[in-house]
Tab-separated table of C-alpha atoms in Angstrom:
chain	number	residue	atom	x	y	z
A	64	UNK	CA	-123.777	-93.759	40.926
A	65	UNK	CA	-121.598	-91.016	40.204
A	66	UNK	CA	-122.385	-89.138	43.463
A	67	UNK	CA	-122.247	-91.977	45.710
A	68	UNK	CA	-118.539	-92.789	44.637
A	69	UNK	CA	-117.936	-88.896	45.023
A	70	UNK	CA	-118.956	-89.041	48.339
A	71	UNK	CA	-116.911	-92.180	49.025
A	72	UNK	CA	-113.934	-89.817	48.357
A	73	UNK	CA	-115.246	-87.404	50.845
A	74	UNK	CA	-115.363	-89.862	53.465
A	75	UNK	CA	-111.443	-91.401	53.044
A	76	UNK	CA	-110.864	-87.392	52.850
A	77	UNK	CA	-111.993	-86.764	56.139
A	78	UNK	CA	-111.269	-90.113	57.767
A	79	UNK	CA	-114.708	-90.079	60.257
A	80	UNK	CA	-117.541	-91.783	60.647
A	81	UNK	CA	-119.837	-89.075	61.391
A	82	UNK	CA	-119.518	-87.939	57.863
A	83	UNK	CA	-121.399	-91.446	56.834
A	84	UNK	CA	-124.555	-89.965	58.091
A	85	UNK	CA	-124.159	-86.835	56.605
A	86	UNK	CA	-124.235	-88.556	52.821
A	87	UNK	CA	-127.402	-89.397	53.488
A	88	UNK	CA	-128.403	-85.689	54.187
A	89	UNK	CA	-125.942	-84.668	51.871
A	90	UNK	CA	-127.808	-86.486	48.975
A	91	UNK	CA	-131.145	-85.301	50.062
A	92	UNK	CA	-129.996	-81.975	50.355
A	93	UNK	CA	-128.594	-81.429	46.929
A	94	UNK	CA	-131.037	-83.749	44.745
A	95	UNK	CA	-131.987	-80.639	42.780
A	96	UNK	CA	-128.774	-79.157	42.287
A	97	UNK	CA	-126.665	-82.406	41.754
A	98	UNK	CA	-124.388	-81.171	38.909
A	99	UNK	CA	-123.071	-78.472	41.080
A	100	UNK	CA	-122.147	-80.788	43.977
A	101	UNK	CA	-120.025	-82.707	41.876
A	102	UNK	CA	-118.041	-79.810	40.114
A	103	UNK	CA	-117.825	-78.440	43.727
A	104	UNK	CA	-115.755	-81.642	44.819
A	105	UNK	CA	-112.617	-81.601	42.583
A	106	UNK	CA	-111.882	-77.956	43.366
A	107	UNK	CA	-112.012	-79.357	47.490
A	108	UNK	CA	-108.971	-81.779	46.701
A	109	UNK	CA	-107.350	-78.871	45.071
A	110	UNK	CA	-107.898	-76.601	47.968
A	111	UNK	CA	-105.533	-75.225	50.157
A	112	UNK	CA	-103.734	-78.285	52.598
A	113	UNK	CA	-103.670	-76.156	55.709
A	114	UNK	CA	-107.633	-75.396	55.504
A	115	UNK	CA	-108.320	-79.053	54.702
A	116	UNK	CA	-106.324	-79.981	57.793
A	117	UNK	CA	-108.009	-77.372	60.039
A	118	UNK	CA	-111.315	-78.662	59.097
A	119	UNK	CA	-110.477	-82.285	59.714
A	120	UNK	CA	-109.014	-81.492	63.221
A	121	UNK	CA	-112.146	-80.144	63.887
A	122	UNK	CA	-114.634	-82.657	62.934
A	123	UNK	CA	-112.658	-85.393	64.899
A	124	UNK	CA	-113.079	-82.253	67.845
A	125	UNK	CA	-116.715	-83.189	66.711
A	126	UNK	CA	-116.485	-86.681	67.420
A	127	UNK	CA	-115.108	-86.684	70.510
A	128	UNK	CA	-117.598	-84.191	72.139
A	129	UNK	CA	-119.839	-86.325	70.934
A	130	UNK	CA	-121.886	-83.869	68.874
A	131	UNK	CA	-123.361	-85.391	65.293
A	132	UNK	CA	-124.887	-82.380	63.984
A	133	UNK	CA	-122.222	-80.068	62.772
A	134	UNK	CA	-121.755	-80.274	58.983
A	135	UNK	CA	-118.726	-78.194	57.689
A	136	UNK	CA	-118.519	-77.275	54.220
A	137	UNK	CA	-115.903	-74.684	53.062
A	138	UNK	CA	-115.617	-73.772	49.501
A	139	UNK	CA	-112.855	-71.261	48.878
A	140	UNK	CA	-113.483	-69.619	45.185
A	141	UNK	CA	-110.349	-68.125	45.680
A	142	UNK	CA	-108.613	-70.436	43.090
A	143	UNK	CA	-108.670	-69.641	38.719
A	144	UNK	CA	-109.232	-73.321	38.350
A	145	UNK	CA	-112.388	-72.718	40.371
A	146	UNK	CA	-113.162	-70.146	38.647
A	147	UNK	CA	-113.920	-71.459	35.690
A	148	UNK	CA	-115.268	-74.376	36.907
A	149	UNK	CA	-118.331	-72.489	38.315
A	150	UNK	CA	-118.558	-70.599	34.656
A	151	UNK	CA	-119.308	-74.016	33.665
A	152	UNK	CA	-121.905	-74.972	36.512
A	153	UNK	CA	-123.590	-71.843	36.254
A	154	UNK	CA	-124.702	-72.235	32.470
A	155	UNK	CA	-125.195	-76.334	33.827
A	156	UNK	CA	-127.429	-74.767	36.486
A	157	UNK	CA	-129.618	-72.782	33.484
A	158	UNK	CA	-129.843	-75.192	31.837
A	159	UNK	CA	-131.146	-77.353	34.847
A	160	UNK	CA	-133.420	-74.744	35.592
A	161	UNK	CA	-134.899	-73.827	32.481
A	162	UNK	CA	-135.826	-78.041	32.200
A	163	UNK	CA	-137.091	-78.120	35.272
A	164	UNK	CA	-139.254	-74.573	34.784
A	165	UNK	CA	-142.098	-75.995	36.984
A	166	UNK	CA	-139.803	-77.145	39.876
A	167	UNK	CA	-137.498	-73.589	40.144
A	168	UNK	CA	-137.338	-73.313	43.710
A	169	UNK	CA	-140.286	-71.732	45.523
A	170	UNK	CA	-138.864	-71.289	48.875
A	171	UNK	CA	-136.092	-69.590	49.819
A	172	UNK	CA	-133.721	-72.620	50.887
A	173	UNK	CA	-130.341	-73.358	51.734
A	174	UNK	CA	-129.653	-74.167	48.229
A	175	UNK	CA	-130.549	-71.089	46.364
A	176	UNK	CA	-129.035	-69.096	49.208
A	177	UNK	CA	-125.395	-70.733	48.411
A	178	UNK	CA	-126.166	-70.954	44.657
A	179	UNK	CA	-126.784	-67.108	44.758
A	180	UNK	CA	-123.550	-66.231	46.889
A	181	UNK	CA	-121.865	-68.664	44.284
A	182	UNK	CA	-123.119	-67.034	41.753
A	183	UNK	CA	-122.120	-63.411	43.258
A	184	UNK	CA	-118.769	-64.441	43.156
A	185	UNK	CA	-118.707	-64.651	46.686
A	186	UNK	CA	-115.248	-65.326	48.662
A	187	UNK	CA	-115.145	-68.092	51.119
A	188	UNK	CA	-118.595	-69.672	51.848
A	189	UNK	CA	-118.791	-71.528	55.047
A	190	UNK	CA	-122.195	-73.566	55.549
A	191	UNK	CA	-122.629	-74.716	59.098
A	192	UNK	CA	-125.094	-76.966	60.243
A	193	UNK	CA	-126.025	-75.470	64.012
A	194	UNK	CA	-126.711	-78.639	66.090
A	195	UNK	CA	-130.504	-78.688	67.114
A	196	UNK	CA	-129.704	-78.055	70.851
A	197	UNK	CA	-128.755	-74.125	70.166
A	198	UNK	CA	-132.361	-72.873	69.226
A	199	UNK	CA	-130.516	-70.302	67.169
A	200	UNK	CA	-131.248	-71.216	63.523
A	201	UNK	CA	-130.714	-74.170	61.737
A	202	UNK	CA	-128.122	-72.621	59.250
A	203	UNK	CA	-125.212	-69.992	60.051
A	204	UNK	CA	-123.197	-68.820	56.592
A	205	UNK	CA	-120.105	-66.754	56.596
A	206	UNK	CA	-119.020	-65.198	53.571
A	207	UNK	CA	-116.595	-62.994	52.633
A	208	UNK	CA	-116.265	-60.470	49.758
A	209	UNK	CA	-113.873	-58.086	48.033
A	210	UNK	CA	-114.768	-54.944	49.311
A	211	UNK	CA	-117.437	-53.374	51.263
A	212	UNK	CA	-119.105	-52.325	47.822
A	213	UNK	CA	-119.100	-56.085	47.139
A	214	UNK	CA	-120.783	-57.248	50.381
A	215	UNK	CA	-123.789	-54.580	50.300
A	216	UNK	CA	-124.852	-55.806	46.871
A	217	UNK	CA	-124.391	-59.454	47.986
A	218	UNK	CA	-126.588	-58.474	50.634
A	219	UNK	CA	-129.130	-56.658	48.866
A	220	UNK	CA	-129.263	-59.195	45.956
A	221	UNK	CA	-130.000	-61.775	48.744
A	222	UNK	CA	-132.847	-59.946	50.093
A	223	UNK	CA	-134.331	-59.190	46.553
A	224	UNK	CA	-134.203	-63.009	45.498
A	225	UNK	CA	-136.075	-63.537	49.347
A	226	UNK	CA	-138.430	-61.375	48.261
A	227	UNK	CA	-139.093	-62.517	44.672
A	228	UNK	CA	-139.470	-65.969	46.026
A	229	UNK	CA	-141.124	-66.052	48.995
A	230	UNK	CA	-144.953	-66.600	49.833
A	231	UNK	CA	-147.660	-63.315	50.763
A	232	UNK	CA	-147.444	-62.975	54.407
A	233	UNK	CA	-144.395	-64.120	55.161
A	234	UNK	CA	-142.257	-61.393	56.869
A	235	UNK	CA	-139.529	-59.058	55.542
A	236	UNK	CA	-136.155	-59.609	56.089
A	237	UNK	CA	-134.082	-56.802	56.657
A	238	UNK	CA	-130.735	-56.247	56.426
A	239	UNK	CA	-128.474	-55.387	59.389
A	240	UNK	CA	-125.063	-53.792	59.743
A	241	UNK	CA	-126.458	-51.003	56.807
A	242	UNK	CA	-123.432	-48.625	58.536
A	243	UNK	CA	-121.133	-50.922	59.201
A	244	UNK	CA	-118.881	-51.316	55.890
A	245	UNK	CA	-117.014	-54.375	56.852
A	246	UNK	CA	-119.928	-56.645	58.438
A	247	UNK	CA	-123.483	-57.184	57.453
A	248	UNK	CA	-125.821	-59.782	58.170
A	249	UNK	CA	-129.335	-60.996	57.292
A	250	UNK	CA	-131.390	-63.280	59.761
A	251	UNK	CA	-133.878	-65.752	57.549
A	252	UNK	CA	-135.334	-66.900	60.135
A	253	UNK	CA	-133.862	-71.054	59.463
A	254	UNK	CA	-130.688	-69.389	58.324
A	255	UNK	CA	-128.552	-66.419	59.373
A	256	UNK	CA	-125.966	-65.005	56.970
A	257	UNK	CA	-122.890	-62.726	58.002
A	258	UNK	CA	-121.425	-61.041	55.021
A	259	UNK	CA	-117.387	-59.705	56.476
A	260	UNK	CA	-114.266	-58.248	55.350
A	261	UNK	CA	-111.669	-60.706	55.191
A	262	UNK	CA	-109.774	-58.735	58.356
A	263	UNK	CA	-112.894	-58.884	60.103
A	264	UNK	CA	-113.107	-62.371	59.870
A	265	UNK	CA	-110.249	-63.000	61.119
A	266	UNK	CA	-110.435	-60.529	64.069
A	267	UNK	CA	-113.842	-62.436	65.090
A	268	UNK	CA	-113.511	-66.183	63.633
A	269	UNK	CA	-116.785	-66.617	63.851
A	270	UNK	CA	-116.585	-70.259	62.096
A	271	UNK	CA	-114.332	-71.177	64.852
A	272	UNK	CA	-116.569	-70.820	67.375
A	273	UNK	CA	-119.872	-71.806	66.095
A	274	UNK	CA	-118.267	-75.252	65.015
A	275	UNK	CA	-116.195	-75.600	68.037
A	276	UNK	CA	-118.871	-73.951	70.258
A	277	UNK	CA	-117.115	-74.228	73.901
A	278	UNK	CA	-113.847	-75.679	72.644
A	279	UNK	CA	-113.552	-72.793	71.184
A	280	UNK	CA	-110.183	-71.115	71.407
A	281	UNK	CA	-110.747	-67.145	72.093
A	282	UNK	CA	-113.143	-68.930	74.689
A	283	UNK	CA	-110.861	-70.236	76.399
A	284	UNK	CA	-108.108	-67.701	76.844
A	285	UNK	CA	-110.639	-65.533	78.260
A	286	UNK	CA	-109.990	-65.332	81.950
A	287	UNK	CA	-112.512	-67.293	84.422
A	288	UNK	CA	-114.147	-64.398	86.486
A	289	UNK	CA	-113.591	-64.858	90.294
A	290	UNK	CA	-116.604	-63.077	92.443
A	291	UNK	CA	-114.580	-60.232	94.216
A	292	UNK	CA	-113.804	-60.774	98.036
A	293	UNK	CA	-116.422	-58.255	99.397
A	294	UNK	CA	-119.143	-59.622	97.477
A	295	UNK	CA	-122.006	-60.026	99.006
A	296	UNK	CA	-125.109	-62.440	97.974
A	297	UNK	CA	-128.874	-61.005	98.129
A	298	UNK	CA	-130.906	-64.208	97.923
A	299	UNK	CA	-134.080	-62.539	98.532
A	300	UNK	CA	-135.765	-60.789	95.089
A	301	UNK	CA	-137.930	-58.177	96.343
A	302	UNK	CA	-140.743	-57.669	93.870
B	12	UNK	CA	-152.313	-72.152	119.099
B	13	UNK	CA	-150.725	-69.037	116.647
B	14	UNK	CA	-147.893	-69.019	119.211
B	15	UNK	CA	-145.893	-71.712	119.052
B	16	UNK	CA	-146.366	-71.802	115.093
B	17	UNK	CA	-145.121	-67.953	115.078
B	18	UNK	CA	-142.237	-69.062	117.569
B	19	UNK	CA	-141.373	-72.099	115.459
B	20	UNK	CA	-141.156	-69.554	112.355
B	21	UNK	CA	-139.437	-66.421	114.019
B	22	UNK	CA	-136.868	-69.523	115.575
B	23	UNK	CA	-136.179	-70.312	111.681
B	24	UNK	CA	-135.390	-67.025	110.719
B	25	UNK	CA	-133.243	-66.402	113.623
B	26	UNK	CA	-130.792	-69.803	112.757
B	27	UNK	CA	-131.192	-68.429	108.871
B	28	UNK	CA	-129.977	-65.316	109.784
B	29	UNK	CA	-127.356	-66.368	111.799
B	30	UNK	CA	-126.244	-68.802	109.437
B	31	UNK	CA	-125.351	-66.470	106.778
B	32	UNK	CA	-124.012	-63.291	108.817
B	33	UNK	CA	-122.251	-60.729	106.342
B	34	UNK	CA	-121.779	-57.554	109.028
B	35	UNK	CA	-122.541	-54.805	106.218
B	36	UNK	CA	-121.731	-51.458	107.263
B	37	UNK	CA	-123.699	-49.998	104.213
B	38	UNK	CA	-127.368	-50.160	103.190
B	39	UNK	CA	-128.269	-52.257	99.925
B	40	UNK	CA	-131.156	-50.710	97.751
B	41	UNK	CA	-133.412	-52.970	96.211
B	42	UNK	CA	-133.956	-53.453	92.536
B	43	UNK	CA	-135.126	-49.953	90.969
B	44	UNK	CA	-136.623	-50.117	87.162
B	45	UNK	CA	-134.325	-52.136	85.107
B	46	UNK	CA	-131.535	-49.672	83.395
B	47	UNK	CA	-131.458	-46.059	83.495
B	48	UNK	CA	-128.738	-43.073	84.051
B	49	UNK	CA	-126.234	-43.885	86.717
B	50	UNK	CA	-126.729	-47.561	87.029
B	51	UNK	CA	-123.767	-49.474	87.577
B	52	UNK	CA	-123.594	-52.211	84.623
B	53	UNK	CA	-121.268	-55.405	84.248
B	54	UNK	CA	-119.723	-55.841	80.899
B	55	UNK	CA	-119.923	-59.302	79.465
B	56	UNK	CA	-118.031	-59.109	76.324
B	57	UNK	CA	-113.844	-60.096	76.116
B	58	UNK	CA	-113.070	-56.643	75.295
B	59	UNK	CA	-110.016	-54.959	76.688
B	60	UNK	CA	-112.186	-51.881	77.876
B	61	UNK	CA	-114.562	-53.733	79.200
B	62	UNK	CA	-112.202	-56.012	80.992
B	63	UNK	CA	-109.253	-53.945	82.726
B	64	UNK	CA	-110.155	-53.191	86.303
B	65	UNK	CA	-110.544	-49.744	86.977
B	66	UNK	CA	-111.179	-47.553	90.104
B	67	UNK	CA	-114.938	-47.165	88.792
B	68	UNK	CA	-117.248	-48.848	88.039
B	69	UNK	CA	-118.958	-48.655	84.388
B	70	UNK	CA	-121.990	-46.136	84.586
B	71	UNK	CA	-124.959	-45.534	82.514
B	72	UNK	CA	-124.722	-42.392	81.247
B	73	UNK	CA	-127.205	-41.802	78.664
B	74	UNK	CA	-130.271	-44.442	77.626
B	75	UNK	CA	-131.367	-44.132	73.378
B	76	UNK	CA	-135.516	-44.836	74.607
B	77	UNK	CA	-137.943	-42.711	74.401
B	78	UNK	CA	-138.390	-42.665	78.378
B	79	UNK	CA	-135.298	-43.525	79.987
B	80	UNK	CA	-135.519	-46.324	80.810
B	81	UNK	CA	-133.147	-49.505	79.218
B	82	UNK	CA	-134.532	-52.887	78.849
B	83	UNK	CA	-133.089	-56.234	77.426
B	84	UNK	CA	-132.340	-54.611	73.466
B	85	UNK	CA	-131.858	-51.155	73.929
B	86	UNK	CA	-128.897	-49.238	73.298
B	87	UNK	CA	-126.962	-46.915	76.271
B	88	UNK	CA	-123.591	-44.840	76.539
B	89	UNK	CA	-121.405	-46.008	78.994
B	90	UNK	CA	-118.708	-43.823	80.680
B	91	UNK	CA	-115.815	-46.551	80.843
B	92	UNK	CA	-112.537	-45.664	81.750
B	93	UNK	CA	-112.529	-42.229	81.536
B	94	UNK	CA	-114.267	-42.380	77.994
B	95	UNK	CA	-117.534	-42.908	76.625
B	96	UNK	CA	-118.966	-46.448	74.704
B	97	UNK	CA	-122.067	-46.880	73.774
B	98	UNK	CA	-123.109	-50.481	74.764
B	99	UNK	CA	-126.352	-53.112	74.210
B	100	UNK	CA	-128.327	-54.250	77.177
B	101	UNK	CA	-127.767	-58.010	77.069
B	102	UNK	CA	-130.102	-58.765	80.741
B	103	UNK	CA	-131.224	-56.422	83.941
B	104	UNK	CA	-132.256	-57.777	87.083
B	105	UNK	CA	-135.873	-56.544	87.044
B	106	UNK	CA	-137.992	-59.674	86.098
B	107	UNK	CA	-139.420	-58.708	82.682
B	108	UNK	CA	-141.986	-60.484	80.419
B	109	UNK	CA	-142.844	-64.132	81.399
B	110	UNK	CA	-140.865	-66.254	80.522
B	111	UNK	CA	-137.982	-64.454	79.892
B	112	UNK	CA	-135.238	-64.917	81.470
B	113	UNK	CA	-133.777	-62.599	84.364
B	114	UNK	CA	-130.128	-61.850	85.791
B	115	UNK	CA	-128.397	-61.516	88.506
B	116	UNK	CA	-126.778	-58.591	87.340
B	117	UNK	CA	-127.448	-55.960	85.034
B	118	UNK	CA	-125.039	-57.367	81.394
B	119	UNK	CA	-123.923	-55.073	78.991
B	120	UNK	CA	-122.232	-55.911	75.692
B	121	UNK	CA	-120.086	-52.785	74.333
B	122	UNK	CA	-120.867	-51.936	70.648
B	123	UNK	CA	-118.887	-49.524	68.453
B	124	UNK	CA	-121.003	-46.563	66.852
B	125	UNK	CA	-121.438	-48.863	63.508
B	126	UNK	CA	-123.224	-51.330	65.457
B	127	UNK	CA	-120.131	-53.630	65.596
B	128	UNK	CA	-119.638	-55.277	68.570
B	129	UNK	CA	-116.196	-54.371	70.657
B	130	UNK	CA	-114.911	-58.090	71.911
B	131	UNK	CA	-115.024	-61.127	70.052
B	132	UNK	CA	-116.349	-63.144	72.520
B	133	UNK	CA	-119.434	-63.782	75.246
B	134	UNK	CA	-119.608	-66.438	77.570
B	135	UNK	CA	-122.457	-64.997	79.830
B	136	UNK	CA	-125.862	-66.343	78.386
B	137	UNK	CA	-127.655	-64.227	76.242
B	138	UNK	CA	-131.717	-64.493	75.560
B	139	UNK	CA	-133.044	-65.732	72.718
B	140	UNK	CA	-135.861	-63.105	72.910
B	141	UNK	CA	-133.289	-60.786	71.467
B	142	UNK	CA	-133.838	-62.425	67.872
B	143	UNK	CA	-137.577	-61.017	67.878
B	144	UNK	CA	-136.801	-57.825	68.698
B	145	UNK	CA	-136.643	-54.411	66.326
B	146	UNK	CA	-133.187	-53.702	66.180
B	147	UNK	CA	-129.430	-54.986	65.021
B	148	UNK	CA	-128.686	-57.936	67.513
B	149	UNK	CA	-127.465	-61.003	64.979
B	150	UNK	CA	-123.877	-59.756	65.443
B	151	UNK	CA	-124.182	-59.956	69.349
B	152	UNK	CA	-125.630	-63.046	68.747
B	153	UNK	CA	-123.500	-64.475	66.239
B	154	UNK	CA	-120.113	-64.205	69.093
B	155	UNK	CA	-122.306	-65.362	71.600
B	156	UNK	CA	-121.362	-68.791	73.308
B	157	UNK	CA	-124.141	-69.795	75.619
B	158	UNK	CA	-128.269	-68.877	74.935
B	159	UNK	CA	-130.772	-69.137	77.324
């Protein structure tokens, strides 16, 4: 009862329609973890005005291109109420786990992914739903964290949890970006997860355009090309 | 009976060729093996270096394979501008594996030395096959805007 009113709330939040579908995945998609989705909603309403308005302004963007699939969910830790909130959910979450000791997760999903960041103290999670036409993943993650220190043990923690939980057989994930100190990023398969400096993320806005896709703004200043006026076009391939 | 079916043919390719008359005054290779030293290359990215016309175009300088030879994946130094970049192979126009897609024109995505790429953006399609390969593509693909 408790989750369906919560989710009422969501919906007069975000004032569309396309979010009424989503409660049914939304409800599916956190039945094991349903204490944490209702701390996670009072610390939205607290959140930060402009952010809220962004994401609105794009999922009417969403509506009007017609495209269902994209799910935005931005949780910004960056708050002290938050904080301790999640101090609270995390020893809720033991407790969950250690009564439901048969049904820990045993594959690597969504959920533990964004429970693990959580629990990493991770800055700025953004979960988006890819819409089924990209055959990308199903799942792209941005996170950020406080230093570079920060985002290599995210990363490696990530992997080791992967590894703990997944099944013989199943291929290694490895870690990309091992050089790079401000962006590194781990392809599951299903999900793909980009670990950046704040400054990098905003040089590359990588939310932007995977939730906008060609609406996208850096898109569109880019210039059209023009074919140059001595080009010349070889129809034939020779093979 | 050959005759007038060779006439009717040779009369086709006459009206084709006439149709599309481009007077060249130079001779146009055909495709040579996919990316190696010297090849000219078209940068796809939105990066400034990649995108401010210059008197040259960007060569292949250098190709990280064992042979040298640069397929769809592989990394190569570019001489840009008077400088050096290294750069990912994003599509060549030598038809590779089937089904995989081929290009038009040889793409190139510049990449710093850390792997990052250079622009923010790509609007060129990029191939999926990329995902399945050995190597650090998810950031390429991450500012990518259209697969194929």
């Amino acid at each position: 009862m408790n989750i369906l009113t919560r989710s009422r709330k969501l919906i007069s939040v975000f004032k569309s329609s396309v979010l009424l579908d989503r409660t049914g995945v939304l409800r599916s998609v956190c039945s094991v973890a349903k204490a944490r989705k209702d701390l996670c909603l009072p610390p939205l309403f607290t959140a930060n005005v402009p952010s809220c308005q962004h994401r609105h302004h794009v999922s009417t963007l969403n509506l009007d291109t017609k495209r269902l699939y994209s799910e935005i969910c931005t949780e910004s830790d960056e708050s002290t109420k938050s904080t301790g909130v999640f101090r609270e959910e995390s020893q809720e979450m033991e407790r969950d786990s250690s009564a439901l000791n048969q049904r820990s997760p045993e594959k690597f999903t969504i959920d533990v992914l964004v429970s693990l960041l959580r629990q990493e103290n991770a800055v700025d999670i953004c979960v988006i739903k890819v819409p089924e036409q990209i055959t990308y993943s199903e799942y792209f993650i941005v996170v950020s964290g406080v230093s570079p220190r920060h985002l290599r043990a995210m990363a490696l923690y990530a992997i080791k949890v992967y590894k703990f939980l997944k099944k013989e057989g199943a291929p290694d994930v490895k870690m990309e970006g091992k050089d790079a100190e401000d962006w590194m990023c781990i392809d599951f398969g299903n999900m793909v997860v980009h670990f950046m400096l704040p400054e990098s993320r905003e040089v590359f806005e990588l939310e932007k355009l995977w939730t906008l896709r060609k609406y996208d703004e850096q898109l569109k200043s880019m210039p059209t090309e023009t074919l140059p006026e001595d080009f010349i076009y070889d129809g034939k391939v020779t093979k | 009976m050959a005759l007038p079916l060779l006439s009717r043919s040779l009369a086709g390719l006459l009206v084709e060729s006439s149709s599309i008359t481009h007077q060249r005054t130079f001779s146009v290779s055909a495709v040579a093996a996919a990316i190696q030293k010297m090849t000219r290359v078209r940068v796809v990215d939105n990066s400034s270096l990649g995108n401010t016309p210059y008197h040259r175009a960007p060569r292949v300088i250098h190709v990280y394979t064992q042979n040298g030879i640069g397929k769809v994946g592989d990394k190569v130094l570019l001489a840009i501008k008077g400088q050096k970049k290294k750069a990912l192979i994003v599509g060549h126009k030598m038809p590779g594996d089937r089904m995989t897609p081929r290009f038009d024109s040889n793409n190139v995505v510049l990449i710093e030395d850390n792997g990052n790429p250079t622009g923010t953006r790509i609007k060129v399609p990029i191939p999926t096959h990329l995902r399945k390969h050995e190597g650090e593509y998810s950031k390429v693909l991450a500012i990518a805007n259209a697969f194929v």
